[in-house]
Amino acid sequence: MAQVTLEGIRKVYPNGFQAVQTTSFTIQDGEFVVLVGPSGCGKSTLLRMIAGLEDITEGVLKIGDRVVNDVDPADRDIAMVFQNYALYPHMTVRKNIGYGLKNRGAPTAEIDAKVEDAAKMLNLSEYLDRKPAQLSGGQRQRVAMGRAVVRDPALFLFDEPLSNLDAKLRNQMRIEIKALQRRLRTTAVYVTHDQVEAMTMADRIIVLIQGRIEQIGTPSEIYHNPASTFVASFMGAPPMNLIEAEVDQQSVRINGFGNQIQAPQSFDGPVTLGIRPEDVEMDEQGQVVFHVDILEELGAHRLLHGRLANQPFSVMLGKDDAAQIGETKINLKPEALRLFDRKTGLRL
Amino acid sequence: MKRAGFDTIWLPVALLLPQLMIIAIFFYWPAGWALQSSFFLQDPFGFGSTFVMAENYTSLLGNDQYKRVAGFTILYSVLVTFFSLAIALLLAVKADKVIKGAKTYRTLLMWVYAIAPPVAGFLGILFFDQSTGPLTKFFQVFGWDFKLGVDYNATATAMVIVAVWKQVPVNSIFFLSGLQSIPRSVREAAMIDNRSATGRFWQVTFPLLAPTAFFLLIINITYALFDTFGIIDALMKGEPGNNPMTLVYKVYLDGFRGNDLGGSSAQSVILMALVLLLTVFQFRLVERRIHYT
Amino acid sequence: MAETTLDTPAETHRPRRIKWEAIGDHIILILGALLMMLPPLLALTTASHDAVTIHREGLQLTLGDDLGKNFRAAMFERGGFTQTVDGMLMLMNSFILGIGFAVGKIVISMMAAYAIVYFRLRFATLAFWVIFTTLLLPLEVRILPSYEAIQKLGLTNTYTGLIVPLIASATGTFFFRQFFMSVPEELAEAARIDGAGPWKFFVDILIPLSKTMIAAIFIIMFVFGWNQYLWPTLITTDESFFTLVRGIKQIVLSYTDSQIPEHGQALALAIVAMIPPVLVVVFFQNWFVKGLTESDK
């Protein structure tokens, strides 16, 4: 069983800086969990604590049923793929991939076989006798993955593995990594700052900010029901529109305007109203006035950027829908409205 | 040369001139002179010299004393290089590992670099003083009647110890720098792949330190051959007699004290060939191995 | 719906492991540091005793009373054969040698490196190799002919004769050449577009850019010049040109007199000889390390 359990985990550095606030969650066996958030949110620190590369200040970490707080990284039955691949420059691809196995005392014949298999799986067979310096970025990345895969560990850890690749390669590798994990069914913890990677690869996403978890959920949950304005604006592209408004019992008044919209909940006071650009309809008799400033042609969609009640607002339309610069009217789909407490940013 | 090279001629010539002039006067002229006089035998009374072709060289190679000095030089170089590299590596590895006080350790270990070789030798004299030196007493505990300046082996040991002491700081700095240039993620990957710290050191860290180590090898050999002059001179207290000495010291001795210009020049030329060999070796081997990442 | 942090109290509060390994590391490092520090420290304590005690008992562990006396004598009493030299004079000579050498070397090698790297010279490669071959013969090896050369030029017992021949080696030029090669091409091209000729480019842009490198190599060259022994010994027979390093030798060698050599004074001199280079290296550590590690060709 390669379930990963964090109970009350906290990380404080000797200088007093708290990188990770007290945190608990469980990753199920075979699950692909993505830790996502902006720089400095603590996601890498969490990953490294799971790996054993950082000490855990407080709390209990279990891999399977075993408490591993004080267990050496090499004994946790994990494999890790680093952002800059961390390949051993002086060893060939073959030796790089096989190194972990060699140290665990596997017989040479077995190591060779496993290395060949991993290489085949990752299209590296013809590069086995080259050194890392002779490979391209994408190839090195795959060697790093080969090194992880060949050990058949209980847990895969990925630390922003695609950040150093160009966009096209990144898209391709995303699919490959996900497919690999699906096939091997190994539990995986993946760290990234790229919300697209999170949304496309994760079974569940953990959104972090400033050392604490903001929300845990499936991509769908995160997308449709963000727990805070931060999650709403960070996840999903284009981001959710966030408009300052006031709620007066059942009515939403958008600041400065008398537009009246039905509120999803009853609450009095300043709020932030959220709605995704695709949940907005163009309607000549619409409730709300929208000034279009810029039209972005994306091929499959069109994105209108402009202002609503003098606040930035975007609307996404289908490729054949009519659109032009200037003033127009829109409808906000009521079931897509999300209300957030403007002071705390939390979902109401 | 840069892609955007300037086209003027007079400026670069003017800039190069001082360096070239100094080199011409104080390098090529003496070097050529040494080469030339190595083929002559000087009359001891200064009345001229006779062209003896390669006789100076052949007599050197047959000379027992020269062979002895050459032998000692080689042994000395090996011992000094080995011990100063080994000790420096150990200290550098530990200094790299500790989190607290790394900078302080580095300072404490490195400052001996600034001490002049003769001064180090002078301290050595006190430490190895026949009657009162603490290190003399140390060796006496092991049954060795340590007499600096009298006993060949004792003096040789003292020379090795002082030279090693002075060279450890430089090597430590280079090793430390080399260790710090190994990407942290490579070391972390090794932590996941190998639970044994010694295993990780010899299989991952040390091979990546190899370029630094090779470079230091050459530096240390050069040091042992030439820069230890002050130490050797100090420890033999100016009385060459039966004491161990290196080839370069003999060049000085024969040339200045012994007035054997021809022989001394021949020795210089031989040493020059040796340095040429070392330099070629350094460029070939070190350059090839340097860039991995 | 959305999970957030649970404030579960930690099940177990794990006690921190005592890392024996780390203690062992520190012990080794402390021993190493002590090994390095001990000889000069003992020199200091010994220098505080009178010559007789030192002669009879050797190195002293405790501080005696004569520290001030020995220092004053070493620095201010005129000694030597001609009774003209005192420690202060030697200190000054050491400074002149150290700084003169460092400055001379930097100026000359920067100019030469600039000429080789930034100009389209047909003989640039030749000049480079000419300079490169000077690495083949360290001074000690060509000591005799160099001495003859100085003699013929009449430069014995002069500061020029002391400093200039030491500059005849490629190390500085190599160092700056390597650095200049690493400066982005675009900088020179932009300067050209801005109308800066080669000299202006050198003075206004390249030299300021090289500040850290200059500092780094200055330190190394200063220490090198200050610690020079063989060359000053040969070139200067006039005692008023003696450097500290030379002066120490003089005292120790005066066994010829029936008097006991002034060990205390010699040690005091030795300490004075050690202080400036050590201070420079320690206080400008970072530059020094940088200079050392970057000067590998």
Short mmCIF file of N, CA, C and O in Angstrom, two decimals, chain A residues 15-115:
data_model
loop_
_atom_site.label_atom_id
_atom_site.label_comp_id
_atom_site.label_asym_id
_atom_site.label_seq_id
_atom_site.Cartn_x
_atom_site.Cartn_y
_atom_site.Cartn_z
N ASN A 15 15.90 29.92 11.23
CA ASN A 15 15.81 31.37 11.44
C ASN A 15 14.40 31.83 11.80
O ASN A 15 14.12 33.02 11.85
N GLY A 16 13.52 30.87 11.99
CA GLY A 16 12.18 31.22 12.46
C GLY A 16 11.13 31.28 11.37
O GLY A 16 9.94 31.39 11.65
N PHE A 17 11.57 31.20 10.13
CA PHE A 17 10.61 31.32 9.03
C PHE A 17 9.76 30.06 8.93
O PHE A 17 10.29 28.95 8.85
N GLN A 18 8.43 30.23 8.91
CA GLN A 18 7.56 29.07 8.81
C GLN A 18 7.22 28.85 7.35
O GLN A 18 6.45 29.61 6.76
N ALA A 19 7.78 27.79 6.77
CA ALA A 19 7.56 27.54 5.35
C ALA A 19 6.25 26.82 5.11
O ALA A 19 5.59 27.04 4.10
N VAL A 20 5.90 25.93 6.03
CA VAL A 20 4.66 25.18 5.87
C VAL A 20 3.90 25.20 7.19
O VAL A 20 4.42 24.78 8.21
N GLN A 21 2.69 25.70 7.14
CA GLN A 21 1.88 25.73 8.35
C GLN A 21 1.28 24.35 8.61
O GLN A 21 1.22 23.52 7.70
N THR A 22 0.82 24.15 9.83
CA THR A 22 0.33 22.82 10.21
C THR A 22 -0.69 22.30 9.20
O THR A 22 -1.69 22.96 8.91
N THR A 23 -0.42 21.14 8.69
CA THR A 23 -1.13 20.62 7.52
C THR A 23 -1.41 19.14 7.69
O THR A 23 -0.57 18.42 8.20
N SER A 24 -2.57 18.71 7.25
CA SER A 24 -2.85 17.28 7.23
C SER A 24 -3.63 16.93 5.98
O SER A 24 -4.53 17.66 5.60
N PHE A 25 -3.23 15.85 5.35
CA PHE A 25 -4.05 15.32 4.26
C PHE A 25 -3.57 13.91 3.92
O PHE A 25 -2.51 13.49 4.38
N THR A 26 -4.36 13.20 3.16
CA THR A 26 -4.01 11.83 2.79
C THR A 26 -4.04 11.69 1.28
O THR A 26 -4.96 12.18 0.63
N ILE A 27 -3.04 11.05 0.76
CA ILE A 27 -3.00 10.74 -0.66
C ILE A 27 -3.26 9.25 -0.81
O ILE A 27 -2.58 8.42 -0.21
N GLN A 28 -4.23 8.92 -1.62
CA GLN A 28 -4.61 7.51 -1.76
C GLN A 28 -3.64 6.76 -2.64
O GLN A 28 -2.96 7.34 -3.48
N ASP A 29 -3.59 5.48 -2.44
CA ASP A 29 -2.74 4.64 -3.26
C ASP A 29 -3.09 4.77 -4.73
O ASP A 29 -4.27 4.67 -5.11
N GLY A 30 -2.12 5.02 -5.56
CA GLY A 30 -2.36 5.10 -7.00
C GLY A 30 -2.83 6.46 -7.46
O GLY A 30 -3.04 6.69 -8.65
N GLU A 31 -3.01 7.40 -6.53
CA GLU A 31 -3.54 8.70 -6.90
C GLU A 31 -2.43 9.61 -7.44
O GLU A 31 -1.28 9.49 -7.06
N PHE A 32 -2.81 10.52 -8.36
CA PHE A 32 -1.87 11.51 -8.88
C PHE A 32 -2.28 12.84 -8.29
O PHE A 32 -3.27 13.44 -8.70
N VAL A 33 -1.53 13.28 -7.30
CA VAL A 33 -1.89 14.52 -6.62
C VAL A 33 -0.92 15.63 -7.02
O VAL A 33 0.28 15.41 -7.06
N VAL A 34 -1.46 16.80 -7.35
CA VAL A 34 -0.60 17.91 -7.74
C VAL A 34 -0.63 18.99 -6.67
O VAL A 34 -1.70 19.43 -6.24
N LEU A 35 0.54 19.41 -6.24
CA LEU A 35 0.65 20.54 -5.32
C LEU A 35 0.92 21.77 -6.18
O LEU A 35 1.92 21.83 -6.88
N VAL A 36 0.03 22.74 -6.16
CA VAL A 36 0.20 23.89 -7.03
C VAL A 36 0.06 25.19 -6.24
O VAL A 36 -0.67 25.25 -5.25
N GLY A 37 0.78 26.20 -6.69
CA GLY A 37 0.71 27.47 -6.01
C GLY A 37 1.82 28.37 -6.51
O GLY A 37 2.72 27.91 -7.22
N PRO A 38 1.78 29.65 -6.15
CA PRO A 38 2.81 30.58 -6.61
C PRO A 38 4.15 30.33 -5.90
O PRO A 38 4.22 29.53 -4.96
N SER A 39 5.20 31.00 -6.33
CA SER A 39 6.52 30.82 -5.70
C SER A 39 6.46 31.12 -4.23
O SER A 39 5.83 32.09 -3.81
N GLY A 40 7.13 30.29 -3.46
CA GLY A 40 7.20 30.55 -2.02
C GLY A 40 6.01 30.05 -1.25
O GLY A 40 5.87 30.33 -0.07
N CYS A 41 5.12 29.28 -1.90
CA CYS A 41 3.93 28.85 -1.17
C CYS A 41 4.19 27.63 -0.32
O CYS A 41 3.33 27.22 0.44
N GLY A 42 5.35 27.01 -0.45
CA GLY A 42 5.66 25.86 0.40
C GLY A 42 5.48 24.52 -0.28
O GLY A 42 5.68 23.48 0.34
N LYS A 43 5.12 24.52 -1.56
CA LYS A 43 4.86 23.24 -2.21
C LYS A 43 6.11 22.38 -2.34
O LYS A 43 6.08 21.17 -2.07
N SER A 44 7.22 23.02 -2.73
CA SER A 44 8.46 22.25 -2.84
C SER A 44 8.90 21.75 -1.48
O SER A 44 9.42 20.64 -1.34
N THR A 45 8.74 22.60 -0.46
CA THR A 45 9.14 22.19 0.89
C THR A 45 8.37 20.95 1.31
O THR A 45 8.93 20.02 1.87
N LEU A 46 7.06 20.94 1.02
CA LEU A 46 6.26 19.78 1.37
C LEU A 46 6.78 18.54 0.67
O LEU A 46 6.96 17.48 1.27
N LEU A 47 7.03 18.69 -0.62
CA LEU A 47 7.51 17.56 -1.39
C LEU A 47 8.83 17.04 -0.83
O LEU A 47 9.05 15.84 -0.68
N ARG A 48 9.72 17.97 -0.50
CA ARG A 48 11.03 17.56 -0.01
C ARG A 48 10.94 16.93 1.36
O ARG A 48 11.78 16.09 1.73
N MET A 49 9.93 17.32 2.13
CA MET A 49 9.76 16.66 3.43
C MET A 49 9.31 15.22 3.21
O MET A 49 9.75 14.30 3.88
N ILE A 50 8.43 15.04 2.23
CA ILE A 50 8.00 13.67 1.92
C ILE A 50 9.20 12.85 1.43
O ILE A 50 9.32 11.66 1.74
N ALA A 51 10.07 13.52 0.68
CA ALA A 51 11.23 12.80 0.15
C ALA A 51 12.26 12.51 1.23
O ALA A 51 13.05 11.59 1.11
N GLY A 52 12.29 13.34 2.26
CA GLY A 52 13.31 13.16 3.29
C GLY A 52 14.50 14.08 3.09
O GLY A 52 15.53 13.96 3.73
N LEU A 53 14.36 15.02 2.16
CA LEU A 53 15.45 15.97 1.92
C LEU A 53 15.36 17.18 2.83
O LEU A 53 16.27 17.98 2.88
N GLU A 54 14.23 17.32 3.51
CA GLU A 54 14.08 18.38 4.52
C GLU A 54 13.58 17.73 5.79
O GLU A 54 12.79 16.79 5.75
N ASP A 55 14.05 18.24 6.92
CA ASP A 55 13.56 17.71 8.19
C ASP A 55 12.15 18.20 8.45
O ASP A 55 11.79 19.31 8.10
N ILE A 56 11.37 17.35 9.11
CA ILE A 56 10.02 17.74 9.48
C ILE A 56 10.06 18.30 10.89
O ILE A 56 10.51 17.65 11.81
N THR A 57 9.60 19.55 11.03
CA THR A 57 9.66 20.19 12.34
C THR A 57 8.67 19.58 13.32
O THR A 57 8.95 19.34 14.47
N GLU A 58 7.48 19.33 12.80
CA GLU A 58 6.42 18.81 13.67
C GLU A 58 5.52 17.92 12.85
O GLU A 58 5.31 18.18 11.67
N GLY A 59 4.98 16.91 13.46
CA GLY A 59 3.97 16.12 12.77
C GLY A 59 4.48 14.75 12.37
O GLY A 59 5.64 14.41 12.55
N VAL A 60 3.56 13.97 11.81
CA VAL A 60 3.89 12.60 11.45
C VAL A 60 3.68 12.38 9.97
O VAL A 60 2.64 12.75 9.42
N LEU A 61 4.65 11.77 9.34
CA LEU A 61 4.55 11.44 7.92
C LEU A 61 4.56 9.93 7.78
O LEU A 61 5.43 9.26 8.32
N LYS A 62 3.56 9.42 7.09
CA LYS A 62 3.52 7.96 6.90
C LYS A 62 3.49 7.65 5.42
O LYS A 62 2.73 8.25 4.66
N ILE A 63 4.30 6.69 5.03
CA ILE A 63 4.20 6.14 3.68
C ILE A 63 3.76 4.69 3.86
O ILE A 63 4.47 3.90 4.46
N GLY A 64 2.59 4.38 3.34
CA GLY A 64 2.00 3.08 3.65
C GLY A 64 1.58 3.13 5.10
O GLY A 64 0.93 4.07 5.56
N ASP A 65 1.98 2.14 5.87
CA ASP A 65 1.66 2.19 7.29
C ASP A 65 2.86 2.62 8.11
O ASP A 65 2.82 2.64 9.33
N ARG A 66 3.95 2.91 7.44
CA ARG A 66 5.21 3.13 8.13
C ARG A 66 5.39 4.61 8.42
O ARG A 66 5.22 5.45 7.55
N VAL A 67 5.79 4.92 9.65
CA VAL A 67 6.14 6.29 9.97
C VAL A 67 7.56 6.53 9.46
O VAL A 67 8.48 5.82 9.84
N VAL A 68 7.72 7.51 8.59
CA VAL A 68 9.03 7.68 7.96
C VAL A 68 9.75 8.96 8.30
O VAL A 68 10.71 9.33 7.63
N ASN A 69 9.29 9.67 9.31
CA ASN A 69 9.92 10.95 9.66
C ASN A 69 11.44 10.89 9.68
O ASN A 69 12.13 11.77 9.20
N ASP A 70 11.98 9.85 10.30
CA ASP A 70 13.43 9.80 10.47
C ASP A 70 14.10 8.80 9.56
O ASP A 70 15.24 8.43 9.77
N VAL A 71 13.38 8.37 8.56
CA VAL A 71 13.96 7.36 7.66
C VAL A 71 14.72 8.06 6.54
O VAL A 71 14.28 9.07 6.01
N ASP A 72 15.90 7.51 6.19
CA ASP A 72 16.71 8.07 5.11
C ASP A 72 15.94 8.08 3.79
O ASP A 72 15.18 7.17 3.52
N PRO A 73 16.20 9.08 2.94
CA PRO A 73 15.49 9.10 1.66
C PRO A 73 15.64 7.79 0.89
O PRO A 73 14.68 7.32 0.28
N ALA A 74 16.84 7.22 0.97
CA ALA A 74 17.07 6.01 0.19
C ALA A 74 16.25 4.83 0.69
O ALA A 74 16.07 3.85 -0.01
N ASP A 75 15.74 4.93 1.89
CA ASP A 75 14.99 3.80 2.46
C ASP A 75 13.49 4.01 2.45
O ASP A 75 12.75 3.22 3.01
N ARG A 76 13.03 5.08 1.82
CA ARG A 76 11.59 5.34 1.85
C ARG A 76 10.86 4.73 0.66
O ARG A 76 9.66 4.91 0.53
N ASP A 77 11.61 4.06 -0.19
CA ASP A 77 11.00 3.44 -1.37
C ASP A 77 10.34 4.50 -2.25
O ASP A 77 9.20 4.36 -2.70
N ILE A 78 11.04 5.58 -2.47
CA ILE A 78 10.53 6.65 -3.31
C ILE A 78 11.47 6.86 -4.48
O ILE A 78 12.62 6.43 -4.45
N ALA A 79 10.99 7.55 -5.49
CA ALA A 79 11.86 7.99 -6.58
C ALA A 79 11.49 9.42 -6.91
O ALA A 79 10.32 9.79 -6.81
N MET A 80 12.48 10.22 -7.27
CA MET A 80 12.20 11.65 -7.47
C MET A 80 12.73 12.15 -8.79
O MET A 80 13.81 11.76 -9.23
N VAL A 81 11.95 12.99 -9.46
CA VAL A 81 12.41 13.64 -10.69
C VAL A 81 12.57 15.12 -10.40
O VAL A 81 11.62 15.79 -10.00
N PHE A 82 13.80 15.63 -10.56
CA PHE A 82 14.11 17.01 -10.19
C PHE A 82 13.87 17.96 -11.35
O PHE A 82 13.85 17.58 -12.50
N GLN A 83 13.75 19.24 -11.00
CA GLN A 83 13.50 20.26 -12.02
C GLN A 83 14.62 20.32 -13.04
O GLN A 83 14.40 20.45 -14.23
N ASN A 84 15.85 20.27 -12.56
CA ASN A 84 16.95 20.28 -13.52
C ASN A 84 17.55 18.90 -13.70
O ASN A 84 18.73 18.74 -13.94
N TYR A 85 16.70 17.89 -13.56
CA TYR A 85 16.99 16.49 -13.87
C TYR A 85 18.01 15.84 -12.95
O TYR A 85 17.90 14.66 -12.67
N ALA A 86 19.01 16.58 -12.47
CA ALA A 86 19.98 16.01 -11.52
C ALA A 86 20.58 14.70 -12.00
O ALA A 86 20.75 13.77 -11.23
N LEU A 87 20.91 14.62 -13.27
CA LEU A 87 21.57 13.41 -13.76
C LEU A 87 23.03 13.44 -13.36
O LEU A 87 23.61 14.51 -13.21
N TYR A 88 23.64 12.27 -13.16
CA TYR A 88 25.05 12.21 -12.81
C TYR A 88 25.86 12.46 -14.07
O TYR A 88 25.87 11.64 -14.98
N PRO A 89 26.56 13.61 -14.12
CA PRO A 89 27.19 14.01 -15.39
C PRO A 89 28.25 13.04 -15.87
O PRO A 89 28.52 12.96 -17.07
N HIS A 90 28.88 12.33 -14.96
CA HIS A 90 30.01 11.50 -15.36
C HIS A 90 29.57 10.08 -15.69
O HIS A 90 30.41 9.24 -16.04
N MET A 91 28.28 9.78 -15.56
CA MET A 91 27.83 8.41 -15.88
C MET A 91 27.03 8.39 -17.17
O MET A 91 26.37 9.37 -17.51
N THR A 92 27.07 7.26 -17.86
CA THR A 92 26.26 7.13 -19.07
C THR A 92 24.80 7.05 -18.67
O THR A 92 24.47 6.86 -17.50
N VAL A 93 23.93 7.15 -19.67
CA VAL A 93 22.50 7.06 -19.43
C VAL A 93 22.18 5.73 -18.75
O VAL A 93 21.44 5.65 -17.77
N ARG A 94 22.81 4.70 -19.25
CA ARG A 94 22.58 3.36 -18.69
C ARG A 94 22.93 3.32 -17.20
O ARG A 94 22.16 2.85 -16.37
N LYS A 95 24.09 3.86 -16.88
CA LYS A 95 24.53 3.84 -15.48
C LYS A 95 23.67 4.74 -14.62
O LYS A 95 23.40 4.44 -13.47
N ASN A 96 23.25 5.87 -15.19
CA ASN A 96 22.40 6.79 -14.46
C ASN A 96 21.11 6.11 -14.04
O ASN A 96 20.69 6.18 -12.89
N ILE A 97 20.51 5.43 -15.00
CA ILE A 97 19.24 4.79 -14.72
C ILE A 97 19.43 3.65 -13.73
O ILE A 97 18.61 3.44 -12.83
N GLY A 98 20.52 2.92 -13.88
CA GLY A 98 20.69 1.73 -13.06
C GLY A 98 21.29 1.97 -11.69
O GLY A 98 21.34 1.07 -10.86
N TYR A 99 21.75 3.20 -11.45
CA TYR A 99 22.50 3.44 -10.21
C TYR A 99 21.72 3.08 -8.95
O TYR A 99 22.24 2.45 -8.03
N GLY A 100 20.47 3.51 -8.90
CA GLY A 100 19.67 3.24 -7.71
C GLY A 100 19.49 1.74 -7.48
O GLY A 100 19.56 1.25 -6.36
N LEU A 101 19.31 1.01 -8.57
CA LEU A 101 19.14 -0.44 -8.45
C LEU A 101 20.42 -1.09 -7.97
O LEU A 101 20.41 -1.99 -7.15
N LYS A 102 21.52 -0.59 -8.51
CA LYS A 102 22.81 -1.19 -8.17
C LYS A 102 23.06 -1.11 -6.68
O LYS A 102 23.53 -2.05 -6.05
N ASN A 103 22.70 0.05 -6.10
CA ASN A 103 22.96 0.22 -4.68
C ASN A 103 22.04 -0.59 -3.81
O ASN A 103 22.24 -0.69 -2.60
N ARG A 104 20.99 -1.12 -4.40
CA ARG A 104 20.10 -1.95 -3.62
C ARG A 104 20.43 -3.42 -3.78
O ARG A 104 19.67 -4.28 -3.37
N GLY A 105 21.56 -3.65 -4.40
CA GLY A 105 22.06 -5.02 -4.45
C GLY A 105 21.38 -5.92 -5.45
O GLY A 105 21.44 -7.13 -5.34
N ALA A 106 20.75 -5.35 -6.48
CA ALA A 106 20.13 -6.23 -7.45
C ALA A 106 21.20 -6.87 -8.33
O ALA A 106 22.23 -6.25 -8.60
N PRO A 107 21.00 -8.09 -8.78
CA PRO A 107 22.00 -8.75 -9.63
C PRO A 107 22.12 -8.04 -10.98
O PRO A 107 21.14 -7.50 -11.49
N THR A 108 23.34 -8.02 -11.54
CA THR A 108 23.61 -7.26 -12.75
C THR A 108 22.66 -7.59 -13.89
O THR A 108 22.18 -6.70 -14.58
N ALA A 109 22.39 -8.86 -14.08
CA ALA A 109 21.53 -9.26 -15.19
C ALA A 109 20.16 -8.62 -15.06
O ALA A 109 19.57 -8.10 -16.01
N GLU A 110 19.67 -8.61 -13.82
CA GLU A 110 18.36 -8.03 -13.57
C GLU A 110 18.36 -6.53 -13.83
O GLU A 110 17.45 -5.98 -14.42
N ILE A 111 19.45 -5.88 -13.38
CA ILE A 111 19.55 -4.44 -13.60
C ILE A 111 19.54 -4.14 -15.08
O ILE A 111 18.80 -3.26 -15.54
N ASP A 112 20.35 -4.86 -15.83
CA ASP A 112 20.42 -4.62 -17.28
C ASP A 112 19.06 -4.76 -17.91
O ASP A 112 18.64 -3.93 -18.72
N ALA A 113 18.35 -5.80 -17.53
CA ALA A 113 17.03 -6.03 -18.12
C ALA A 113 16.08 -4.89 -17.81
O ALA A 113 15.39 -4.36 -18.68
N LYS A 114 16.07 -4.50 -16.55
CA LYS A 114 15.16 -3.43 -16.15
C LYS A 114 15.50 -2.12 -16.83
O LYS A 114 14.62 -1.35 -17.23
N VAL A 115 16.80 -1.84 -16.96
CA VAL A 115 17.22 -0.61 -17.61
C VAL A 115 16.77 -0.61 -19.07
O VAL A 115 16.26 0.38 -19.59
#
